[in-house]
Amino acid sequence: MADNRRWWALVVIALAQLMVVLDMTIVNIALPSAQADLNMSDGNRQWVITAYTLAFGGLLLLGGRVADLVGRRTTFMIGLLGFAAASALGGAAAGSGMLFGARALQGAFAALLAPSALSLLATTFTDPKDRGKAFGIFGAIIGAGAAVGLLAGGILTQYLNWRWCLYVNIPIALVAFFGALALLAPGERHPDARLDVPGAVLGSAGMLSLVYGFSEAESRGWRDGRVLTLLAGGVVLLAAFGWWQTRARVPLLPTSVVKDRQRVGAFLTTLLVTIGMFGTFLFLTYYLQGVLGWSPLKTGVAYLPMTVAMVIGSTQIAARLLTRVPPRVVIVPGLLLAAGGLAVIAQVGVEPAYASHVLPGMLMLGLGMSTAMMTSVSLATGSVAPRDSGAASATFNTAQQVGGSIGTALLNTIAATVTARYLTTHAAPGVDQRLLSAKATVHGFNVATWWAMAALLLAALIAGVVINARRAPTMQSSASKTPEPVDSAL
């Protein structure tokens, strides 16, 4: 592909990825308005986020295999059109069930779109220098796209309606569709690819059971029989999925993808980072709007510094160091910085604390998280045979979405449980109920944020121990080539 055409193709791929990432968070700002409009309970509101991330994460491996079967560009374009249609359905939702269903449908089409986008990027840019630039841009989109979604959500919710946070995807998807039609090569199809339906059923059911169990714990308690059954069932189903993948003729998750030490480290790191990230965005939004009384637009603008920090971390730090230093030298400090940011945010009170706590925490979180995530993207998709690029890309995206699903459900449950306990233990005659409610809410958010920080610290530990490559890998031009010999087997 001609050089200029490659970079225009990157624009198309990046636009589609921006839409997918943006949609994970754009509804965060709109959620209080949508919750009031559709009469959602506090326990059910998280399903607006979780329905999307769960369907996305649960079907990503299947989406990656579909891309290998019918071609990356075709799958990419089908995903774009389906995403636009699901967004239109969600924008027109007449009730919470319809909105949850539309968000799940969005996630299903995103599961077709995302692995195709990442594998198209990985196979288009194979030169180490160009690859660093391309992945720097892509990493910035992954990091900053979440914060841009919060800003866009504020503008659309305040000046139009929360429904436009879904409608806005339609023109973006159509522009990317026609761009893909004009700029992207048809893509290689692999005749030996097969759809592993039992694997898809086991994997999706396992993740659904886990996330549903975490969400039910908020209202039922952690010792409830249904909660324990759902959590145990999820573990059993995922174990069965792992067993089946070793026996399936063409597994959703080829063993070649998970045998590499560097990729496994990148997958685990990404999983834990997104567990902390998604819950934090949700809590900050409700803190700024619900506790401090900020408007949706002001809340969105408050995230702008984090967006800038994410762009700097991805394009000016990680992209420049990617081929010069060992990956863990970039990832571990980045995660520690992000964890420090959460520690600062976790100390807010009911009084306005944006300048003293939220802003410094956001800057640290954005800079550290984007630096680590961009490097993880390169590790996850580098040194993989072209025939497995769809599966590798899908696995990375699965780690993101599963982390987001579990993080949102688990941290929301922790926050709600701690809040309820605080209200019970501090209730007394003559106590200002509004102030008590605000203090209880903030206390719940703070405790959950400490847990999010623990997830980032664990990610840093895993990255430091597991990832030991001397340099970030590059895409192999042939399946016969092997990665750099750095103890790649676990």
GROMACS .gro file of C-alpha atoms in nm:
model
  490
    1MET     CA    1   0.000   0.000   0.000
    2ALA     CA    2   0.134   0.343  -0.091
    3ASP     CA    3   0.264   0.543   0.202
    4ASN     CA    4  -0.001   0.818   0.186
    5ARG     CA    5  -0.275   0.562   0.141
    6ARG     CA    6  -0.155   0.375   0.452
    7TRP     CA    7  -0.178   0.685   0.664
    8TRP     CA    8  -0.525   0.768   0.530
    9ALA     CA    9  -0.622   0.411   0.610
   10LEU     CA   10  -0.500   0.477   0.964
   11VAL     CA   11  -0.741   0.772   0.981
   12VAL     CA   12  -1.032   0.542   0.891
   13ILE     CA   13  -0.927   0.272   1.138
   14ALA     CA   14  -0.869   0.531   1.409
   15LEU     CA   15  -1.211   0.690   1.349
   16ALA     CA   16  -1.385   0.357   1.394
   17GLN     CA   17  -1.182   0.277   1.705
   18LEU     CA   18  -1.259   0.624   1.844
   19MET     CA   19  -1.630   0.554   1.806
   20VAL     CA   20  -1.601   0.220   1.986
   21VAL     CA   21  -1.390   0.355   2.273
   22LEU     CA   22  -1.589   0.677   2.296
   23ASP     CA   23  -1.911   0.480   2.333
   24MET     CA   24  -1.778   0.308   2.642
   25THR     CA   25  -1.781   0.639   2.830
   26ILE     CA   26  -1.998   0.890   2.641
   27VAL     CA   27  -2.307   0.762   2.819
   28ASN     CA   28  -2.142   0.807   3.160
   29ILE     CA   29  -2.215   1.178   3.153
   30ALA     CA   30  -2.564   1.117   3.013
   31LEU     CA   31  -2.641   0.840   3.264
   32PRO     CA   32  -2.793   1.059   3.538
   33SER     CA   33  -3.030   1.215   3.281
   34ALA     CA   34  -3.113   0.879   3.121
   35GLN     CA   35  -3.168   0.725   3.464
   36ALA     CA   36  -3.420   0.993   3.557
   37ASP     CA   37  -3.591   0.986   3.215
   38LEU     CA   38  -3.634   0.607   3.206
   39ASN     CA   39  -3.687   0.555   3.583
   40MET     CA   40  -3.387   0.328   3.638
   41SER     CA   41  -3.289   0.219   3.988
   42ASP     CA   42  -2.941   0.284   4.128
   43GLY     CA   43  -2.873  -0.090   4.119
   44ASN     CA   44  -2.973  -0.126   3.753
   45ARG     CA   45  -2.816   0.190   3.610
   46GLN     CA   46  -2.476   0.024   3.572
   47TRP     CA   47  -2.628  -0.209   3.309
   48VAL     CA   48  -2.623   0.080   3.061
   49ILE     CA   49  -2.244   0.045   3.077
   50THR     CA   50  -2.221  -0.326   3.152
   51ALA     CA   51  -2.460  -0.445   2.877
   52TYR     CA   52  -2.227  -0.286   2.622
   53THR     CA   53  -1.896  -0.401   2.764
   54LEU     CA   54  -2.023  -0.751   2.844
   55ALA     CA   55  -2.158  -0.818   2.492
   56PHE     CA   56  -1.843  -0.660   2.350
   57GLY     CA   57  -1.605  -0.868   2.561
   58GLY     CA   58  -1.807  -1.188   2.542
   59LEU     CA   59  -1.819  -1.196   2.162
   60LEU     CA   60  -1.480  -1.051   2.074
   61LEU     CA   61  -1.302  -1.383   2.025
   62LEU     CA   62  -1.584  -1.493   1.795
   63GLY     CA   63  -1.558  -1.160   1.612
   64GLY     CA   64  -1.186  -1.210   1.562
   65ARG     CA   65  -1.245  -1.553   1.412
   66VAL     CA   66  -1.520  -1.415   1.183
   67ALA     CA   67  -1.265  -1.159   1.058
   68ASP     CA   68  -1.026  -1.442   0.973
   69LEU     CA   69  -1.306  -1.634   0.799
   70VAL     CA   70  -1.467  -1.365   0.580
   71GLY     CA   71  -1.192  -1.103   0.565
   72ARG     CA   72  -1.097  -0.811   0.789
   73ARG     CA   73  -1.235  -0.529   0.574
   74THR     CA   74  -1.572  -0.702   0.523
   75THR     CA   75  -1.609  -0.768   0.896
   76PHE     CA   76  -1.496  -0.413   0.971
   77MET     CA   77  -1.765  -0.266   0.744
   78ILE     CA   78  -2.042  -0.496   0.871
   79GLY     CA   79  -1.951  -0.391   1.224
   80LEU     CA   80  -1.976  -0.023   1.132
   81LEU     CA   81  -2.325  -0.052   0.980
   82GLY     CA   82  -2.454  -0.270   1.263
   83PHE     CA   83  -2.315  -0.033   1.525
   84ALA     CA   84  -2.492   0.259   1.358
   85ALA     CA   85  -2.825   0.072   1.354
   86ALA     CA   86  -2.793  -0.031   1.721
   87SER     CA   87  -2.711   0.329   1.815
   88ALA     CA   88  -3.029   0.449   1.644
   89LEU     CA   89  -3.231   0.191   1.837
   90GLY     CA   90  -3.076   0.297   2.168
   91GLY     CA   91  -3.137   0.664   2.101
   92ALA     CA   92  -3.506   0.590   2.046
   93ALA     CA   93  -3.536   0.374   2.361
   94ALA     CA   94  -3.875   0.404   2.529
   95GLY     CA   95  -3.772   0.215   2.843
   96SER     CA   96  -3.471   0.088   3.031
   97GLY     CA   97  -3.502  -0.264   2.886
   98MET     CA   98  -3.493  -0.132   2.532
   99LEU     CA   99  -3.187   0.077   2.613
  100PHE     CA  100  -3.007  -0.218   2.775
  101GLY     CA  101  -3.085  -0.433   2.470
  102ALA     CA  102  -2.961  -0.169   2.227
  103ARG     CA  103  -2.640  -0.128   2.424
  104ALA     CA  104  -2.585  -0.505   2.414
  105LEU     CA  105  -2.644  -0.498   2.037
  106GLN     CA  106  -2.389  -0.217   2.006
  107GLY     CA  107  -2.142  -0.434   2.193
  108ALA     CA  108  -2.207  -0.730   1.963
  109PHE     CA  109  -2.128  -0.527   1.649
  110ALA     CA  110  -1.831  -0.364   1.820
  111ALA     CA  111  -1.703  -0.719   1.874
  112LEU     CA  112  -1.691  -0.755   1.495
  113LEU     CA  113  -1.541  -0.412   1.443
  114ALA     CA  114  -1.265  -0.384   1.703
  115PRO     CA  115  -1.052  -0.693   1.630
  116SER     CA  116  -1.072  -0.618   1.257
  117ALA     CA  117  -0.952  -0.262   1.321
  118LEU     CA  118  -0.658  -0.366   1.536
  119SER     CA  119  -0.548  -0.648   1.305
  120LEU     CA  120  -0.576  -0.416   1.003
  121LEU     CA  121  -0.350  -0.172   1.185
  122ALA     CA  122  -0.102  -0.441   1.285
  123THR     CA  123  -0.074  -0.584   0.933
  124THR     CA  124  -0.064  -0.245   0.760
  125PHE     CA  125   0.226  -0.100   0.962
  126THR     CA  126   0.509  -0.351   0.987
  127ASP     CA  127   0.809  -0.116   0.964
  128PRO     CA  128   0.931  -0.053   1.323
  129LYS     CA  129   0.950   0.326   1.281
  130ASP     CA  130   0.609   0.365   1.118
  131ARG     CA  131   0.465   0.108   1.357
  132GLY     CA  132   0.570   0.316   1.656
  133LYS     CA  133   0.400   0.625   1.513
  134ALA     CA  134   0.085   0.435   1.416
  135PHE     CA  135   0.053   0.263   1.751
  136GLY     CA  136   0.123   0.593   1.927
  137ILE     CA  137  -0.178   0.744   1.753
  138PHE     CA  138  -0.386   0.433   1.816
  139GLY     CA  139  -0.286   0.423   2.181
  140ALA     CA  140  -0.378   0.789   2.221
  141ILE     CA  141  -0.720   0.711   2.082
  142ILE     CA  142  -0.771   0.421   2.322
  143GLY     CA  143  -0.677   0.639   2.618
  144ALA     CA  144  -0.805   0.981   2.515
  145GLY     CA  145  -1.115   0.845   2.342
  146ALA     CA  146  -1.262   0.754   2.679
  147ALA     CA  147  -1.213   1.107   2.810
  148VAL     CA  148  -1.329   1.264   2.482
  149GLY     CA  149  -1.647   1.061   2.522
  150LEU     CA  150  -1.705   1.221   2.861
  151LEU     CA  151  -1.665   1.570   2.712
  152ALA     CA  152  -1.887   1.493   2.414
  153GLY     CA  153  -2.144   1.340   2.646
  154GLY     CA  154  -2.154   1.662   2.849
  155ILE     CA  155  -2.205   1.884   2.546
  156LEU     CA  156  -2.472   1.664   2.387
  157THR     CA  157  -2.662   1.604   2.712
  158GLN     CA  158  -2.670   1.970   2.813
  159TYR     CA  159  -2.750   2.130   2.478
  160LEU     CA  160  -2.950   1.855   2.305
  161ASN     CA  161  -3.055   1.540   2.492
  162TRP     CA  162  -2.894   1.230   2.641
  163ARG     CA  163  -3.025   1.036   2.339
  164TRP     CA  164  -2.783   1.220   2.113
  165CYS     CA  165  -2.498   1.045   2.291
  166LEU     CA  166  -2.614   0.742   2.093
  167TYR     CA  167  -2.732   0.913   1.775
  168VAL     CA  168  -2.389   1.074   1.726
  169ASN     CA  169  -2.246   0.734   1.631
  170ILE     CA  170  -2.450   0.719   1.310
  171PRO     CA  171  -2.261   0.984   1.107
  172ILE     CA  172  -1.926   0.867   1.245
  173ALA     CA  173  -1.997   0.507   1.141
  174LEU     CA  174  -2.111   0.610   0.793
  175VAL     CA  175  -1.801   0.823   0.729
  176ALA     CA  176  -1.576   0.537   0.844
  177PHE     CA  177  -1.774   0.290   0.628
  178PHE     CA  178  -1.724   0.482   0.305
  179GLY     CA  179  -1.363   0.552   0.398
  180ALA     CA  180  -1.303   0.178   0.446
  181LEU     CA  181  -1.468   0.106   0.112
  182ALA     CA  182  -1.233   0.348  -0.064
  183LEU     CA  183  -0.905   0.300   0.125
  184LEU     CA  184  -0.878  -0.042   0.285
  185ALA     CA  185  -0.761  -0.350   0.098
  186PRO     CA  186  -1.012  -0.641   0.098
  187GLY     CA  187  -0.796  -0.834   0.344
  188GLU     CA  188  -0.680  -1.192   0.361
  189ARG     CA  189  -0.928  -1.473   0.421
  190HIS     CA  190  -0.816  -1.795   0.581
  191PRO     CA  191  -0.990  -2.103   0.432
  192ASP     CA  192  -0.906  -2.316   0.737
  193ALA     CA  193  -1.087  -2.081   0.975
  194ARG     CA  194  -1.400  -2.218   1.145
  195LEU     CA  195  -1.652  -2.070   1.385
  196ASP     CA  196  -1.610  -2.227   1.728
  197VAL     CA  197  -1.973  -2.198   1.842
  198PRO     CA  198  -1.936  -2.412   2.160
  199GLY     CA  199  -1.637  -2.200   2.261
  200ALA     CA  200  -1.831  -1.880   2.203
  201VAL     CA  201  -2.126  -2.007   2.409
  202LEU     CA  202  -1.908  -2.124   2.700
  203GLY     CA  203  -1.694  -1.808   2.707
  204SER     CA  204  -1.984  -1.564   2.678
  205ALA     CA  205  -2.200  -1.751   2.932
  206GLY     CA  206  -1.910  -1.764   3.178
  207MET     CA  207  -1.843  -1.392   3.162
  208LEU     CA  208  -2.215  -1.308   3.178
  209SER     CA  209  -2.252  -1.524   3.489
  210LEU     CA  210  -1.957  -1.357   3.662
  211VAL     CA  211  -2.064  -1.000   3.585
  212TYR     CA  212  -2.428  -1.068   3.673
  213GLY     CA  213  -2.316  -1.222   4.000
  214PHE     CA  214  -2.110  -0.914   4.089
  215SER     CA  215  -2.402  -0.683   4.008
  216GLU     CA  216  -2.655  -0.889   4.208
  217ALA     CA  217  -2.429  -0.874   4.515
  218GLU     CA  218  -2.521  -0.505   4.555
  219SER     CA  219  -2.885  -0.582   4.640
  220ARG     CA  220  -2.861  -0.940   4.772
  221GLY     CA  221  -2.530  -0.945   4.957
  222TRP     CA  222  -2.216  -1.146   4.895
  223ARG     CA  223  -2.340  -1.454   5.085
  224ASP     CA  224  -2.668  -1.486   4.894
  225GLY     CA  225  -2.722  -1.823   4.727
  226ARG     CA  226  -2.794  -1.678   4.384
  227VAL     CA  227  -2.484  -1.459   4.395
  228LEU     CA  228  -2.259  -1.749   4.496
  229THR     CA  229  -2.416  -1.974   4.232
  230LEU     CA  230  -2.362  -1.715   3.958
  231LEU     CA  231  -2.000  -1.653   4.057
  232ALA     CA  232  -1.919  -2.023   4.090
  233GLY     CA  233  -2.102  -2.099   3.766
  234GLY     CA  234  -1.902  -1.833   3.586
  235VAL     CA  235  -1.574  -1.984   3.704
  236VAL     CA  236  -1.685  -2.335   3.598
  237LEU     CA  237  -1.799  -2.217   3.254
  238LEU     CA  238  -1.475  -2.029   3.191
  239ALA     CA  239  -1.277  -2.334   3.300
  240ALA     CA  240  -1.483  -2.541   3.055
  241PHE     CA  241  -1.408  -2.282   2.787
  242GLY     CA  242  -1.036  -2.320   2.853
  243TRP     CA  243  -1.063  -2.699   2.837
  244TRP     CA  244  -1.257  -2.685   2.511
  245GLN     CA  245  -1.003  -2.455   2.349
  246THR     CA  246  -0.739  -2.726   2.385
  247ARG     CA  247  -0.960  -2.971   2.197
  248ALA     CA  248  -1.149  -2.763   1.939
  249ARG     CA  249  -1.042  -2.814   1.577
  250VAL     CA  250  -1.009  -2.438   1.521
  251PRO     CA  251  -1.032  -2.272   1.865
  252LEU     CA  252  -1.143  -1.917   1.923
  253LEU     CA  253  -0.826  -1.867   2.125
  254PRO     CA  254  -0.532  -2.045   1.956
  255THR     CA  255  -0.268  -2.170   2.196
  256SER     CA  256  -0.005  -1.983   1.993
  257VAL     CA  257  -0.163  -1.655   2.106
  258VAL     CA  258  -0.150  -1.731   2.479
  259LYS     CA  259   0.180  -1.920   2.489
  260ASP     CA  260   0.382  -1.603   2.446
  261ARG     CA  261   0.492  -1.460   2.781
  262GLN     CA  262   0.486  -1.098   2.663
  263ARG     CA  263   0.132  -1.118   2.526
  264VAL     CA  264  -0.002  -1.286   2.839
  265GLY     CA  265   0.155  -1.008   3.048
  266ALA     CA  266  -0.005  -0.746   2.823
  267PHE     CA  267  -0.347  -0.916   2.842
  268LEU     CA  268  -0.342  -0.944   3.223
  269THR     CA  269  -0.218  -0.588   3.262
  270THR     CA  270  -0.493  -0.454   3.036
  271LEU     CA  271  -0.759  -0.654   3.219
  272LEU     CA  272  -0.663  -0.508   3.557
  273VAL     CA  273  -0.615  -0.152   3.429
  274THR     CA  274  -0.965  -0.141   3.279
  275ILE     CA  275  -1.115  -0.288   3.598
  276GLY     CA  276  -0.995   0.024   3.777
  277MET     CA  277  -1.050   0.274   3.495
  278PHE     CA  278  -1.418   0.216   3.415
  279GLY     CA  279  -1.534   0.230   3.774
  280THR     CA  280  -1.334   0.547   3.836
  281PHE     CA  281  -1.492   0.729   3.542
  282LEU     CA  282  -1.838   0.632   3.667
  283PHE     CA  283  -1.769   0.751   4.023
  284LEU     CA  284  -1.608   1.078   3.918
  285THR     CA  285  -1.906   1.159   3.698
  286TYR     CA  286  -2.156   1.104   3.980
  287TYR     CA  287  -1.931   1.290   4.224
  288LEU     CA  288  -1.908   1.599   4.003
  289GLN     CA  289  -2.274   1.601   3.902
  290GLY     CA  290  -2.449   1.440   4.195
  291VAL     CA  291  -2.243   1.568   4.489
  292LEU     CA  292  -2.098   1.895   4.363
  293GLY     CA  293  -2.399   1.975   4.144
  294TRP     CA  294  -2.204   2.042   3.825
  295SER     CA  295  -2.377   2.051   3.487
  296PRO     CA  296  -2.307   1.777   3.229
  297LEU     CA  297  -2.104   2.022   3.018
  298LYS     CA  298  -1.894   2.140   3.310
  299THR     CA  299  -1.833   1.780   3.407
  300GLY     CA  300  -1.721   1.697   3.054
  301VAL     CA  301  -1.485   1.996   3.044
  302ALA     CA  302  -1.339   1.883   3.376
  303TYR     CA  303  -1.206   1.573   3.200
  304LEU     CA  304  -1.017   1.771   2.934
  305PRO     CA  305  -0.685   1.785   3.125
  306MET     CA  306  -0.690   1.407   3.152
  307THR     CA  307  -0.747   1.385   2.777
  308VAL     CA  308  -0.440   1.600   2.715
  309ALA     CA  309  -0.237   1.388   2.957
  310MET     CA  310  -0.344   1.072   2.776
  311VAL     CA  311  -0.239   1.206   2.437
  312ILE     CA  312   0.100   1.312   2.578
  313GLY     CA  313   0.152   0.976   2.747
  314SER     CA  314   0.075   0.779   2.432
  315THR     CA  315   0.238   0.986   2.159
  316GLN     CA  316   0.523   1.166   2.334
  317ILE     CA  317   0.636   0.915   2.594
  318ALA     CA  318   0.535   0.558   2.506
  319ALA     CA  319   0.572   0.594   2.128
  320ARG     CA  320   0.922   0.742   2.164
  321LEU     CA  321   1.040   0.481   2.415
  322LEU     CA  322   0.872   0.180   2.253
  323THR     CA  323   1.175   0.070   2.049
  324ARG     CA  324   1.443   0.203   2.283
  325VAL     CA  325   1.383   0.051   2.627
  326PRO     CA  326   1.232  -0.272   2.765
  327PRO     CA  327   0.849  -0.251   2.770
  328ARG     CA  328   0.820  -0.304   3.145
  329VAL     CA  329   1.041   0.002   3.201
  330VAL     CA  330   0.755   0.199   3.044
  331ILE     CA  331   0.457   0.003   3.175
  332VAL     CA  332   0.543  -0.035   3.544
  333PRO     CA  333   0.620   0.334   3.619
  334GLY     CA  334   0.311   0.431   3.419
  335LEU     CA  335   0.089   0.206   3.628
  336LEU     CA  336   0.243   0.325   3.955
  337LEU     CA  337   0.183   0.686   3.851
  338ALA     CA  338  -0.179   0.604   3.763
  339ALA     CA  339  -0.227   0.425   4.096
  340GLY     CA  340  -0.092   0.733   4.274
  341GLY     CA  341  -0.351   0.941   4.089
  342LEU     CA  342  -0.630   0.718   4.219
  343ALA     CA  343  -0.490   0.748   4.571
  344VAL     CA  344  -0.524   1.125   4.544
  345ILE     CA  345  -0.878   1.105   4.403
  346ALA     CA  346  -0.984   0.859   4.676
  347GLN     CA  347  -0.942   1.132   4.941
  348VAL     CA  348  -1.211   1.372   4.817
  349GLY     CA  349  -1.491   1.482   5.049
  350VAL     CA  350  -1.829   1.646   5.005
  351GLU     CA  351  -1.663   1.987   4.973
  352PRO     CA  352  -1.544   2.094   4.624
  353ALA     CA  353  -1.204   1.933   4.569
  354TYR     CA  354  -1.146   1.953   4.195
  355ALA     CA  355  -0.833   2.167   4.202
  356SER     CA  356  -0.681   2.004   4.509
  357HIS     CA  357  -0.756   1.635   4.443
  358VAL     CA  358  -0.950   1.555   4.125
  359LEU     CA  359  -0.736   1.752   3.877
  360PRO     CA  360  -0.395   1.629   4.003
  361GLY     CA  361  -0.532   1.275   4.023
  362MET     CA  362  -0.672   1.294   3.670
  363LEU     CA  363  -0.340   1.418   3.528
  364MET     CA  364  -0.148   1.138   3.698
  365LEU     CA  365  -0.407   0.880   3.596
  366GLY     CA  366  -0.419   0.991   3.233
  367LEU     CA  367  -0.045   1.017   3.184
  368GLY     CA  368   0.037   0.688   3.354
  369MET     CA  369  -0.250   0.482   3.218
  370SER     CA  370  -0.205   0.585   2.854
  371THR     CA  371   0.169   0.519   2.866
  372ALA     CA  372   0.109   0.166   2.995
  373MET     CA  373  -0.184   0.090   2.765
  374MET     CA  374  -0.012   0.200   2.444
  375THR     CA  375   0.286  -0.023   2.520
  376SER     CA  376   0.052  -0.311   2.603
  377VAL     CA  377  -0.120  -0.276   2.265
  378SER     CA  378   0.210  -0.324   2.086
  379LEU     CA  379   0.304  -0.622   2.302
  380ALA     CA  380  -0.033  -0.787   2.251
  381THR     CA  381  -0.029  -0.768   1.870
  382GLY     CA  382   0.343  -0.788   1.790
  383SER     CA  383   0.531  -1.106   1.694
  384VAL     CA  384   0.212  -1.285   1.595
  385ALA     CA  385   0.167  -1.475   1.271
  386PRO     CA  386  -0.068  -1.299   1.024
  387ARG     CA  387  -0.314  -1.589   1.040
  388ASP     CA  388  -0.356  -1.531   1.415
  389SER     CA  389  -0.366  -1.151   1.410
  390GLY     CA  390  -0.746  -1.147   1.440
  391ALA     CA  391  -0.738  -1.374   1.745
  392ALA     CA  392  -0.458  -1.176   1.910
  393SER     CA  393  -0.637  -0.846   1.848
  394ALA     CA  394  -0.964  -0.992   1.975
  395THR     CA  395  -0.798  -1.125   2.291
  396PHE     CA  396  -0.653  -0.783   2.372
  397ASN     CA  397  -0.993  -0.618   2.321
  398THR     CA  398  -1.155  -0.895   2.526
  399ALA     CA  399  -0.923  -0.816   2.817
  400GLN     CA  400  -1.033  -0.452   2.792
  401GLN     CA  401  -1.405  -0.524   2.779
  402VAL     CA  402  -1.409  -0.800   3.038
  403GLY     CA  403  -1.212  -0.574   3.268
  404GLY     CA  404  -1.460  -0.293   3.205
  405SER     CA  405  -1.758  -0.521   3.268
  406ILE     CA  406  -1.621  -0.672   3.588
  407GLY     CA  407  -1.482  -0.340   3.708
  408THR     CA  408  -1.807  -0.152   3.659
  409ALA     CA  409  -2.020  -0.422   3.822
  410LEU     CA  410  -1.780  -0.502   4.106
  411LEU     CA  411  -1.679  -0.147   4.199
  412ASN     CA  412  -2.039  -0.021   4.168
  413THR     CA  413  -2.146  -0.299   4.404
  414ILE     CA  414  -1.868  -0.215   4.651
  415ALA     CA  415  -1.960   0.154   4.642
  416ALA     CA  416  -2.332   0.087   4.689
  417THR     CA  417  -2.272  -0.160   4.974
  418VAL     CA  418  -2.035   0.075   5.160
  419THR     CA  419  -2.276   0.367   5.109
  420ALA     CA  420  -2.569   0.170   5.253
  421ARG     CA  421  -2.362   0.061   5.552
  422TYR     CA  422  -2.249   0.420   5.617
  423LEU     CA  423  -2.610   0.544   5.610
  424THR     CA  424  -2.715   0.275   5.859
  425THR     CA  425  -2.432   0.332   6.106
  426HIS     CA  426  -2.447   0.714   6.099
  427ALA     CA  427  -2.825   0.762   6.104
  428ALA     CA  428  -2.947   0.953   6.411
  429PRO     CA  429  -3.228   1.190   6.504
  430GLY     CA  430  -3.163   1.546   6.394
  431VAL     CA  431  -2.897   1.455   6.137
  432ASP     CA  432  -2.911   1.651   5.811
  433GLN     CA  433  -3.026   1.378   5.572
  434ARG     CA  434  -2.898   1.550   5.257
  435LEU     CA  435  -2.553   1.599   5.404
  436LEU     CA  436  -2.552   1.244   5.540
  437SER     CA  437  -2.649   1.107   5.199
  438ALA     CA  438  -2.372   1.306   5.028
  439LYS     CA  439  -2.112   1.189   5.281
  440ALA     CA  440  -2.226   0.829   5.247
  441THR     CA  441  -2.210   0.847   4.866
  442VAL     CA  442  -1.860   0.998   4.865
  443HIS     CA  443  -1.740   0.745   5.123
  444GLY     CA  444  -1.866   0.463   4.900
  445PHE     CA  445  -1.689   0.611   4.598
  446ASN     CA  446  -1.367   0.652   4.796
  447VAL     CA  447  -1.359   0.293   4.917
  448ALA     CA  448  -1.428   0.164   4.565
  449THR     CA  449  -1.151   0.388   4.427
  450TRP     CA  450  -0.902   0.237   4.673
  451TRP     CA  451  -0.997  -0.102   4.531
  452ALA     CA  452  -0.942   0.035   4.179
  453MET     CA  453  -0.596   0.151   4.290
  454ALA     CA  454  -0.523  -0.200   4.418
  455ALA     CA  455  -0.608  -0.337   4.072
  456LEU     CA  456  -0.352  -0.103   3.913
  457LEU     CA  457  -0.085  -0.198   4.167
  458LEU     CA  458  -0.148  -0.565   4.093
  459ALA     CA  459  -0.120  -0.487   3.720
  460ALA     CA  460   0.217  -0.320   3.782
  461LEU     CA  461   0.338  -0.623   3.976
  462ILE     CA  462   0.232  -0.862   3.699
  463ALA     CA  463   0.389  -0.644   3.430
  464GLY     CA  464   0.715  -0.626   3.623
  465VAL     CA  465   0.734  -1.003   3.676
  466VAL     CA  466   0.586  -1.148   3.356
  467ILE     CA  467   0.694  -0.903   3.082
  468ASN     CA  468   1.069  -0.944   3.023
  469ALA     CA  469   1.123  -0.859   2.654
  470ARG     CA  470   1.426  -0.641   2.578
  471ARG     CA  471   1.227  -0.445   2.317
  472ALA     CA  472   0.865  -0.428   2.203
  473PRO     CA  473   0.809  -0.686   1.926
  474THR     CA  474   0.727  -0.607   1.564
  475MET     CA  475   0.478  -0.776   1.338
  476GLN     CA  476   0.621  -1.083   1.170
  477SER     CA  477   0.592  -1.086   0.794
  478SER     CA  478   0.564  -1.460   0.787
  479ALA     CA  479   0.435  -1.728   1.013
  480SER     CA  480   0.772  -1.894   0.989
  481LYS     CA  481   0.946  -1.615   1.172
  482THR     CA  482   0.973  -1.638   1.546
  483PRO     CA  483   0.980  -1.371   1.816
  484GLU     CA  484   1.292  -1.257   1.988
  485PRO     CA  485   1.414  -1.539   2.215
  486VAL     CA  486   1.342  -1.396   2.559
  487ASP     CA  487   1.189  -1.686   2.749
  488SER     CA  488   0.862  -1.638   2.563
  489ALA     CA  489   0.701  -1.950   2.703
  490LEU     CA  490   0.530  -1.923   3.036
   0.00000   0.00000   0.00000
